[in-house]
Amino acid sequence: SDFPSAKHHIKTIKDALPIHGARAGVALSAREEMNFVRRFVVAEGSSESCRANDVTGSKNHHQNQGIDAARPPENVWKCLQAAMSMREPILVFPVFDMSTYDPLPGMWNYATRDASLPNERMIACFEATGGVGPTLWDDKRKIYFPNITASANKVGSVTSTSRLRQPLRDTLLMKPGSTVEHVYLALKHLGALSGDYVRAEGACNIGQKSRLVAKSERLGKDNRILKIMTNKRTILQ
């Protein structure tokens, strides 16, 4: 939608939907998106005052064109939301305990050190659009931290304290039609589980009594909170 003629064509396309297999349409502006990326992602080391001046300067520059440069563009998010709404993923909450809903210990490394985690500038984009950073993001130190305490007797060991209480911290996005076994395989791929599948318990909401779920059971709201148990089997080298 960067060109003046785009407004007419966008309306024509939207009015014709669904067409050629497309069922939703969202107008995007490459200029607005890149201006936002330059301010919040590329400009590393810039202070809040510099960032504010940049936003103000951009706003004055585009004021005659009717563009509010101080407002982050939202159409990329709308595009993703429109796509996901056509085939919504199944949200699954893997837990270590079905009474406290604590996260799996094996997820600590993935939740604090994985390369897919958003960096400081991407988190700034989240916050600028009204969102928040990941649970284990330390906004003061600008790093991820495991949010655990070391035992006084053994350095590096995890103690059971209130700082560990993060019910339903982790969420997996599974494809529609996925089963409990698919969750097990996904967690094993992430390094959160090891060994062979033994059994699983599932529940719908916090406080609800859990029930045994079959390995082949499809995922849904009634089993979205899952505790998967495995054995201690290891392969000898």
PDB file of C-alpha atoms in Angstrom:
ATOM      1  CA  SER A   1       0.000   0.000   0.000  1.00  0.00           C
ATOM      2  CA  ASP A   2       2.974   2.344  -0.565  1.00  0.00           C
ATOM      3  CA  PHE A   3       1.624   3.750  -3.860  1.00  0.00           C
ATOM      4  CA  PRO A   4      -1.362   6.096  -4.280  1.00  0.00           C
ATOM      5  CA  SER A   5      -3.008   3.677  -6.727  1.00  0.00           C
ATOM      6  CA  ALA A   6      -2.861   0.863  -4.195  1.00  0.00           C
ATOM      7  CA  LYS A   7      -5.939   2.026  -2.299  1.00  0.00           C
ATOM      8  CA  HIS A   8      -8.238   1.304  -5.250  1.00  0.00           C
ATOM      9  CA  HIS A   9      -6.658  -2.070  -6.014  1.00  0.00           C
ATOM     10  CA  ILE A  10      -6.746  -3.161  -2.379  1.00  0.00           C
ATOM     11  CA  LYS A  11     -10.491  -2.476  -2.198  1.00  0.00           C
ATOM     12  CA  THR A  12     -11.066  -4.352  -5.462  1.00  0.00           C
ATOM     13  CA  ILE A  13      -9.163  -7.405  -4.224  1.00  0.00           C
ATOM     14  CA  LYS A  14     -10.864  -7.461  -0.819  1.00  0.00           C
ATOM     15  CA  ASP A  15     -14.307  -7.142  -2.391  1.00  0.00           C
ATOM     16  CA  ALA A  16     -13.542 -10.130  -4.635  1.00  0.00           C
ATOM     17  CA  LEU A  17     -12.519 -12.455  -1.784  1.00  0.00           C
ATOM     18  CA  PRO A  18     -12.585 -15.416  -1.633  1.00  0.00           C
ATOM     19  CA  ILE A  19     -10.846 -15.832  -4.994  1.00  0.00           C
ATOM     20  CA  HIS A  20      -8.163 -18.142  -6.398  1.00  0.00           C
ATOM     21  CA  GLY A  21      -7.957 -20.010  -3.097  1.00  0.00           C
ATOM     22  CA  ALA A  22      -7.378 -16.841  -1.039  1.00  0.00           C
ATOM     23  CA  ARG A  23      -9.882 -16.174   1.753  1.00  0.00           C
ATOM     24  CA  ALA A  24      -8.424 -13.159   3.555  1.00  0.00           C
ATOM     25  CA  GLY A  25      -6.481 -10.081   2.534  1.00  0.00           C
ATOM     26  CA  VAL A  26      -4.436  -7.622   4.577  1.00  0.00           C
ATOM     27  CA  ALA A  27      -2.765  -4.531   3.096  1.00  0.00           C
ATOM     28  CA  LEU A  28       0.908  -4.085   3.987  1.00  0.00           C
ATOM     29  CA  SER A  29       3.281  -1.143   3.694  1.00  0.00           C
ATOM     30  CA  ALA A  30       6.941  -2.057   3.221  1.00  0.00           C
ATOM     31  CA  ARG A  31       7.982   1.526   3.999  1.00  0.00           C
ATOM     32  CA  GLU A  32       6.199   1.659   7.353  1.00  0.00           C
ATOM     33  CA  GLU A  33       7.490  -1.769   8.343  1.00  0.00           C
ATOM     34  CA  MET A  34      11.115  -0.975   7.471  1.00  0.00           C
ATOM     35  CA  ASN A  35      11.003   2.420   9.202  1.00  0.00           C
ATOM     36  CA  PHE A  36       9.821   0.656  12.341  1.00  0.00           C
ATOM     37  CA  VAL A  37      12.521  -2.035  12.032  1.00  0.00           C
ATOM     38  CA  ARG A  38      15.228   0.606  11.594  1.00  0.00           C
ATOM     39  CA  ARG A  39      14.110   2.440  14.745  1.00  0.00           C
ATOM     40  CA  PHE A  40      13.710  -0.532  17.076  1.00  0.00           C
ATOM     41  CA  VAL A  41      15.787  -3.399  15.662  1.00  0.00           C
ATOM     42  CA  VAL A  42      18.704  -2.092  13.613  1.00  0.00           C
ATOM     43  CA  ALA A  43      19.592   0.983  15.688  1.00  0.00           C
ATOM     44  CA  GLU A  44      21.540  -0.916  18.373  1.00  0.00           C
ATOM     45  CA  GLY A  45      23.019   1.160  21.137  1.00  0.00           C
ATOM     46  CA  SER A  46      20.560   4.010  20.707  1.00  0.00           C
ATOM     47  CA  SER A  47      19.230   5.550  23.917  1.00  0.00           C
ATOM     48  CA  GLU A  48      15.591   6.126  24.746  1.00  0.00           C
ATOM     49  CA  SER A  49      16.019   9.854  24.082  1.00  0.00           C
ATOM     50  CA  CYS A  50      17.534   9.193  20.668  1.00  0.00           C
ATOM     51  CA  ARG A  51      14.755   6.788  19.902  1.00  0.00           C
ATOM     52  CA  ALA A  52      12.136   9.358  20.906  1.00  0.00           C
ATOM     53  CA  ASN A  53      13.805  12.003  18.732  1.00  0.00           C
ATOM     54  CA  ASP A  54      13.885   9.592  15.807  1.00  0.00           C
ATOM     55  CA  VAL A  55      10.193   8.854  16.191  1.00  0.00           C
ATOM     56  CA  THR A  56       9.370  12.575  16.410  1.00  0.00           C
ATOM     57  CA  GLY A  57      11.509  13.361  13.382  1.00  0.00           C
ATOM     58  CA  SER A  58       9.933  10.598  11.331  1.00  0.00           C
ATOM     59  CA  LYS A  59       6.470  11.791  12.321  1.00  0.00           C
ATOM     60  CA  ASN A  60       7.196  15.349  11.171  1.00  0.00           C
ATOM     61  CA  HIS A  61       8.713  14.060   7.936  1.00  0.00           C
ATOM     62  CA  HIS A  62       5.613  12.080   7.019  1.00  0.00           C
ATOM     63  CA  GLN A  63       3.004  14.367   8.524  1.00  0.00           C
ATOM     64  CA  ASN A  64       2.016  15.841   5.161  1.00  0.00           C
ATOM     65  CA  GLN A  65       1.481  12.338   3.796  1.00  0.00           C
ATOM     66  CA  GLY A  66      -0.893  11.400   6.595  1.00  0.00           C
ATOM     67  CA  ILE A  67       1.436   8.761   8.084  1.00  0.00           C
ATOM     68  CA  ASP A  68       1.684   8.482  11.854  1.00  0.00           C
ATOM     69  CA  ALA A  69       5.292   7.308  12.150  1.00  0.00           C
ATOM     70  CA  ALA A  70       5.114   7.211  15.947  1.00  0.00           C
ATOM     71  CA  ARG A  71       2.530   4.413  15.838  1.00  0.00           C
ATOM     72  CA  PRO A  72       4.017   0.976  15.176  1.00  0.00           C
ATOM     73  CA  PRO A  73       2.575  -0.756  12.084  1.00  0.00           C
ATOM     74  CA  GLU A  74       0.205  -3.579  12.958  1.00  0.00           C
ATOM     75  CA  ASN A  75      -0.659  -5.086   9.585  1.00  0.00           C
ATOM     76  CA  VAL A  76       1.997  -7.816   9.725  1.00  0.00           C
ATOM     77  CA  TRP A  77       0.450  -9.023  12.971  1.00  0.00           C
ATOM     78  CA  LYS A  78      -3.016  -8.795  11.403  1.00  0.00           C
ATOM     79  CA  CYS A  79      -1.782 -10.839   8.452  1.00  0.00           C
ATOM     80  CA  LEU A  80      -0.413 -13.553  10.730  1.00  0.00           C
ATOM     81  CA  GLN A  81      -3.585 -13.542  12.823  1.00  0.00           C
ATOM     82  CA  ALA A  82      -5.744 -13.882   9.706  1.00  0.00           C
ATOM     83  CA  ALA A  83      -3.663 -16.828   8.497  1.00  0.00           C
ATOM     84  CA  MET A  84      -3.715 -18.565  11.876  1.00  0.00           C
ATOM     85  CA  SER A  85      -7.454 -18.035  12.329  1.00  0.00           C
ATOM     86  CA  MET A  86      -8.096 -20.172   9.235  1.00  0.00           C
ATOM     87  CA  ARG A  87      -6.402 -23.167  10.835  1.00  0.00           C
ATOM     88  CA  GLU A  88      -5.792 -22.362  14.464  1.00  0.00           C
ATOM     89  CA  PRO A  89      -3.002 -24.252  16.261  1.00  0.00           C
ATOM     90  CA  ILE A  90      -3.638 -26.334  19.350  1.00  0.00           C
ATOM     91  CA  LEU A  91      -2.077 -24.814  22.471  1.00  0.00           C
ATOM     92  CA  VAL A  92      -0.539 -27.406  24.789  1.00  0.00           C
ATOM     93  CA  PHE A  93       0.960 -26.717  28.226  1.00  0.00           C
ATOM     94  CA  PRO A  94       3.530 -29.381  29.196  1.00  0.00           C
ATOM     95  CA  VAL A  95       4.054 -29.555  32.964  1.00  0.00           C
ATOM     96  CA  PHE A  96       6.172 -31.432  35.480  1.00  0.00           C
ATOM     97  CA  ASP A  97       3.486 -31.661  38.151  1.00  0.00           C
ATOM     98  CA  MET A  98      -0.292 -31.739  37.715  1.00  0.00           C
ATOM     99  CA  SER A  99      -0.970 -30.090  41.073  1.00  0.00           C
ATOM    100  CA  THR A 100       1.477 -27.153  40.946  1.00  0.00           C
ATOM    101  CA  TYR A 101       1.712 -26.993  37.118  1.00  0.00           C
ATOM    102  CA  ASP A 102       5.444 -26.252  37.320  1.00  0.00           C
ATOM    103  CA  PRO A 103       7.357 -26.340  34.025  1.00  0.00           C
ATOM    104  CA  LEU A 104       9.505 -29.272  32.949  1.00  0.00           C
ATOM    105  CA  PRO A 105      13.074 -28.948  34.287  1.00  0.00           C
ATOM    106  CA  GLY A 106      14.308 -29.973  30.849  1.00  0.00           C
ATOM    107  CA  MET A 107      12.826 -26.803  29.345  1.00  0.00           C
ATOM    108  CA  TRP A 108      15.137 -24.438  31.279  1.00  0.00           C
ATOM    109  CA  ASN A 109      17.892 -24.495  28.682  1.00  0.00           C
ATOM    110  CA  TYR A 110      15.484 -24.017  25.795  1.00  0.00           C
ATOM    111  CA  ALA A 111      13.680 -21.172  27.573  1.00  0.00           C
ATOM    112  CA  THR A 112      16.870 -19.230  28.325  1.00  0.00           C
ATOM    113  CA  ARG A 113      19.547 -20.122  25.760  1.00  0.00           C
ATOM    114  CA  ASP A 114      17.926 -21.231  22.514  1.00  0.00           C
ATOM    115  CA  ALA A 115      18.866 -19.295  19.365  1.00  0.00           C
ATOM    116  CA  SER A 116      15.193 -18.829  18.453  1.00  0.00           C
ATOM    117  CA  LEU A 117      14.530 -16.595  21.468  1.00  0.00           C
ATOM    118  CA  PRO A 118      13.846 -12.933  20.573  1.00  0.00           C
ATOM    119  CA  ASN A 119      16.734 -10.552  21.183  1.00  0.00           C
ATOM    120  CA  GLU A 120      16.651  -7.207  22.970  1.00  0.00           C
ATOM    121  CA  ARG A 121      15.566  -5.233  19.888  1.00  0.00           C
ATOM    122  CA  MET A 122      12.810  -7.664  18.984  1.00  0.00           C
ATOM    123  CA  ILE A 123      11.515  -7.501  22.566  1.00  0.00           C
ATOM    124  CA  ALA A 124      11.539  -3.699  22.229  1.00  0.00           C
ATOM    125  CA  CYS A 125       9.214  -4.167  19.247  1.00  0.00           C
ATOM    126  CA  PHE A 126       6.906  -6.312  21.380  1.00  0.00           C
ATOM    127  CA  GLU A 127       6.793  -3.704  24.102  1.00  0.00           C
ATOM    128  CA  ALA A 128       6.267  -0.843  21.628  1.00  0.00           C
ATOM    129  CA  THR A 129       3.155  -2.594  20.302  1.00  0.00           C
ATOM    130  CA  GLY A 130       1.747  -3.214  23.787  1.00  0.00           C
ATOM    131  CA  GLY A 131       3.210  -6.678  24.386  1.00  0.00           C
ATOM    132  CA  VAL A 132       5.732  -8.013  26.887  1.00  0.00           C
ATOM    133  CA  GLY A 133       8.948  -9.993  26.716  1.00  0.00           C
ATOM    134  CA  PRO A 134       9.312 -13.730  27.432  1.00  0.00           C
ATOM    135  CA  THR A 135       8.844 -14.916  31.007  1.00  0.00           C
ATOM    136  CA  LEU A 136      12.544 -15.439  31.672  1.00  0.00           C
ATOM    137  CA  TRP A 137      13.708 -12.150  30.152  1.00  0.00           C
ATOM    138  CA  ASP A 138      15.415  -9.875  32.672  1.00  0.00           C
ATOM    139  CA  ASP A 139      14.480  -6.388  31.465  1.00  0.00           C
ATOM    140  CA  LYS A 140      17.003  -4.676  33.753  1.00  0.00           C
ATOM    141  CA  ARG A 141      20.039  -6.694  32.711  1.00  0.00           C
ATOM    142  CA  LYS A 142      18.764  -7.282  29.147  1.00  0.00           C
ATOM    143  CA  ILE A 143      19.541 -10.988  29.266  1.00  0.00           C
ATOM    144  CA  TYR A 144      17.729 -14.274  29.774  1.00  0.00           C
ATOM    145  CA  PHE A 145      18.191 -15.885  33.152  1.00  0.00           C
ATOM    146  CA  PRO A 146      17.089 -19.298  34.483  1.00  0.00           C
ATOM    147  CA  ASN A 147      15.178 -17.787  37.413  1.00  0.00           C
ATOM    148  CA  ILE A 148      16.482 -20.431  39.810  1.00  0.00           C
ATOM    149  CA  THR A 149      18.438 -20.224  43.056  1.00  0.00           C
ATOM    150  CA  ALA A 150      21.475 -22.221  44.039  1.00  0.00           C
ATOM    151  CA  SER A 151      21.410 -24.348  47.118  1.00  0.00           C
ATOM    152  CA  ALA A 152      23.585 -23.192  50.013  1.00  0.00           C
ATOM    153  CA  ASN A 153      24.993 -26.715  50.301  1.00  0.00           C
ATOM    154  CA  LYS A 154      25.584 -27.436  46.646  1.00  0.00           C
ATOM    155  CA  VAL A 155      26.270 -24.648  44.160  1.00  0.00           C
ATOM    156  CA  GLY A 156      24.325 -25.024  40.928  1.00  0.00           C
ATOM    157  CA  SER A 157      21.620 -27.307  42.291  1.00  0.00           C
ATOM    158  CA  VAL A 158      18.017 -26.282  41.919  1.00  0.00           C
ATOM    159  CA  THR A 159      16.057 -25.653  45.081  1.00  0.00           C
ATOM    160  CA  SER A 160      12.314 -25.787  45.436  1.00  0.00           C
ATOM    161  CA  THR A 161      11.483 -22.160  46.166  1.00  0.00           C
ATOM    162  CA  SER A 162       8.744 -19.749  45.267  1.00  0.00           C
ATOM    163  CA  ARG A 163      10.921 -18.409  42.448  1.00  0.00           C
ATOM    164  CA  LEU A 164      10.382 -21.712  40.652  1.00  0.00           C
ATOM    165  CA  ARG A 165       6.611 -21.376  40.773  1.00  0.00           C
ATOM    166  CA  GLN A 166       5.665 -20.479  37.220  1.00  0.00           C
ATOM    167  CA  PRO A 167       2.452 -22.386  36.449  1.00  0.00           C
ATOM    168  CA  LEU A 168       1.908 -23.125  32.746  1.00  0.00           C
ATOM    169  CA  ARG A 169       5.009 -21.154  31.763  1.00  0.00           C
ATOM    170  CA  ASP A 170       5.712 -23.116  28.581  1.00  0.00           C
ATOM    171  CA  THR A 171       3.393 -23.512  25.615  1.00  0.00           C
ATOM    172  CA  LEU A 172       3.677 -25.681  22.511  1.00  0.00           C
ATOM    173  CA  LEU A 173       1.851 -24.789  19.308  1.00  0.00           C
ATOM    174  CA  MET A 174       0.748 -28.058  17.721  1.00  0.00           C
ATOM    175  CA  LYS A 175      -0.894 -28.656  14.357  1.00  0.00           C
ATOM    176  CA  PRO A 176      -4.628 -29.454  14.366  1.00  0.00           C
ATOM    177  CA  GLY A 177      -5.087 -33.205  14.508  1.00  0.00           C
ATOM    178  CA  SER A 178      -1.913 -33.783  16.536  1.00  0.00           C
ATOM    179  CA  THR A 179      -1.904 -36.452  19.230  1.00  0.00           C
ATOM    180  CA  VAL A 180      -0.345 -36.881  22.668  1.00  0.00           C
ATOM    181  CA  GLU A 181       2.458 -38.839  21.017  1.00  0.00           C
ATOM    182  CA  HIS A 182       3.295 -35.808  18.858  1.00  0.00           C
ATOM    183  CA  VAL A 183       3.744 -33.729  22.025  1.00  0.00           C
ATOM    184  CA  TYR A 184       6.055 -36.395  23.439  1.00  0.00           C
ATOM    185  CA  LEU A 185       8.155 -36.374  20.258  1.00  0.00           C
ATOM    186  CA  ALA A 186       8.279 -32.551  20.223  1.00  0.00           C
ATOM    187  CA  LEU A 187       9.439 -32.397  23.855  1.00  0.00           C
ATOM    188  CA  LYS A 188      12.020 -35.092  23.205  1.00  0.00           C
ATOM    189  CA  HIS A 189      13.313 -33.105  20.222  1.00  0.00           C
ATOM    190  CA  LEU A 190      13.664 -30.025  22.450  1.00  0.00           C
ATOM    191  CA  GLY A 191      15.599 -32.026  25.026  1.00  0.00           C
ATOM    192  CA  ALA A 192      12.896 -31.599  27.645  1.00  0.00           C
ATOM    193  CA  LEU A 193      12.228 -35.348  27.870  1.00  0.00           C
ATOM    194  CA  SER A 194      14.341 -38.452  27.502  1.00  0.00           C
ATOM    195  CA  GLY A 195      13.637 -42.156  27.579  1.00  0.00           C
ATOM    196  CA  ASP A 196      10.641 -44.074  26.280  1.00  0.00           C
ATOM    197  CA  TYR A 197       7.016 -43.019  26.607  1.00  0.00           C
ATOM    198  CA  VAL A 198       5.239 -44.628  29.579  1.00  0.00           C
ATOM    199  CA  ARG A 199       1.961 -42.771  30.125  1.00  0.00           C
ATOM    200  CA  ALA A 200       0.423 -39.322  30.221  1.00  0.00           C
ATOM    201  CA  GLU A 201      -2.103 -37.354  32.229  1.00  0.00           C
ATOM    202  CA  GLY A 202      -4.181 -34.492  30.920  1.00  0.00           C
ATOM    203  CA  ALA A 203      -6.563 -31.813  32.121  1.00  0.00           C
ATOM    204  CA  CYS A 204      -8.498 -28.876  30.728  1.00  0.00           C
ATOM    205  CA  ASN A 205      -8.102 -26.154  33.351  1.00  0.00           C
ATOM    206  CA  ILE A 206      -6.077 -25.361  36.461  1.00  0.00           C
ATOM    207  CA  GLY A 207      -7.587 -27.144  39.462  1.00  0.00           C
ATOM    208  CA  GLN A 208      -9.344 -29.777  37.388  1.00  0.00           C
ATOM    209  CA  LYS A 209      -8.663 -33.405  38.271  1.00  0.00           C
ATOM    210  CA  SER A 210      -6.298 -34.967  35.760  1.00  0.00           C
ATOM    211  CA  ARG A 211      -7.066 -38.167  33.880  1.00  0.00           C
ATOM    212  CA  LEU A 212      -5.023 -40.710  31.969  1.00  0.00           C
ATOM    213  CA  VAL A 213      -4.867 -39.982  28.262  1.00  0.00           C
ATOM    214  CA  ALA A 214      -4.004 -42.411  25.514  1.00  0.00           C
ATOM    215  CA  LYS A 215      -0.907 -41.980  23.401  1.00  0.00           C
ATOM    216  CA  SER A 216      -3.069 -41.789  20.274  1.00  0.00           C
ATOM    217  CA  GLU A 217      -5.606 -39.334  21.741  1.00  0.00           C
ATOM    218  CA  ARG A 218      -6.046 -36.160  19.726  1.00  0.00           C
ATOM    219  CA  LEU A 219      -5.198 -32.878  21.374  1.00  0.00           C
ATOM    220  CA  GLY A 220      -7.960 -30.517  22.383  1.00  0.00           C
ATOM    221  CA  LYS A 221      -9.164 -28.274  25.181  1.00  0.00           C
ATOM    222  CA  ASP A 222      -9.913 -31.232  27.453  1.00  0.00           C
ATOM    223  CA  ASN A 223      -6.273 -32.404  27.505  1.00  0.00           C
ATOM    224  CA  ARG A 224      -4.305 -29.220  26.803  1.00  0.00           C
ATOM    225  CA  ILE A 225      -2.451 -29.421  30.152  1.00  0.00           C
ATOM    226  CA  LEU A 226      -0.222 -32.477  29.796  1.00  0.00           C
ATOM    227  CA  LYS A 227       2.173 -34.381  32.003  1.00  0.00           C
ATOM    228  CA  ILE A 228       4.081 -37.010  30.054  1.00  0.00           C
ATOM    229  CA  MET A 229       6.019 -39.649  31.963  1.00  0.00           C
ATOM    230  CA  THR A 230       8.981 -41.558  30.536  1.00  0.00           C
ATOM    231  CA  ASN A 231      11.331 -44.252  31.781  1.00  0.00           C
ATOM    232  CA  LYS A 232      15.025 -43.909  32.550  1.00  0.00           C
ATOM    233  CA  ARG A 233      16.163 -46.023  29.631  1.00  0.00           C
ATOM    234  CA  THR A 234      19.493 -45.030  28.125  1.00  0.00           C
ATOM    235  CA  ILE A 235      21.463 -46.426  25.195  1.00  0.00           C
ATOM    236  CA  LEU A 236      24.829 -47.891  26.148  1.00  0.00           C
ATOM    237  CA  GLN A 237      27.677 -46.863  23.886  1.00  0.00           C
TER     238      GLN A 237
END
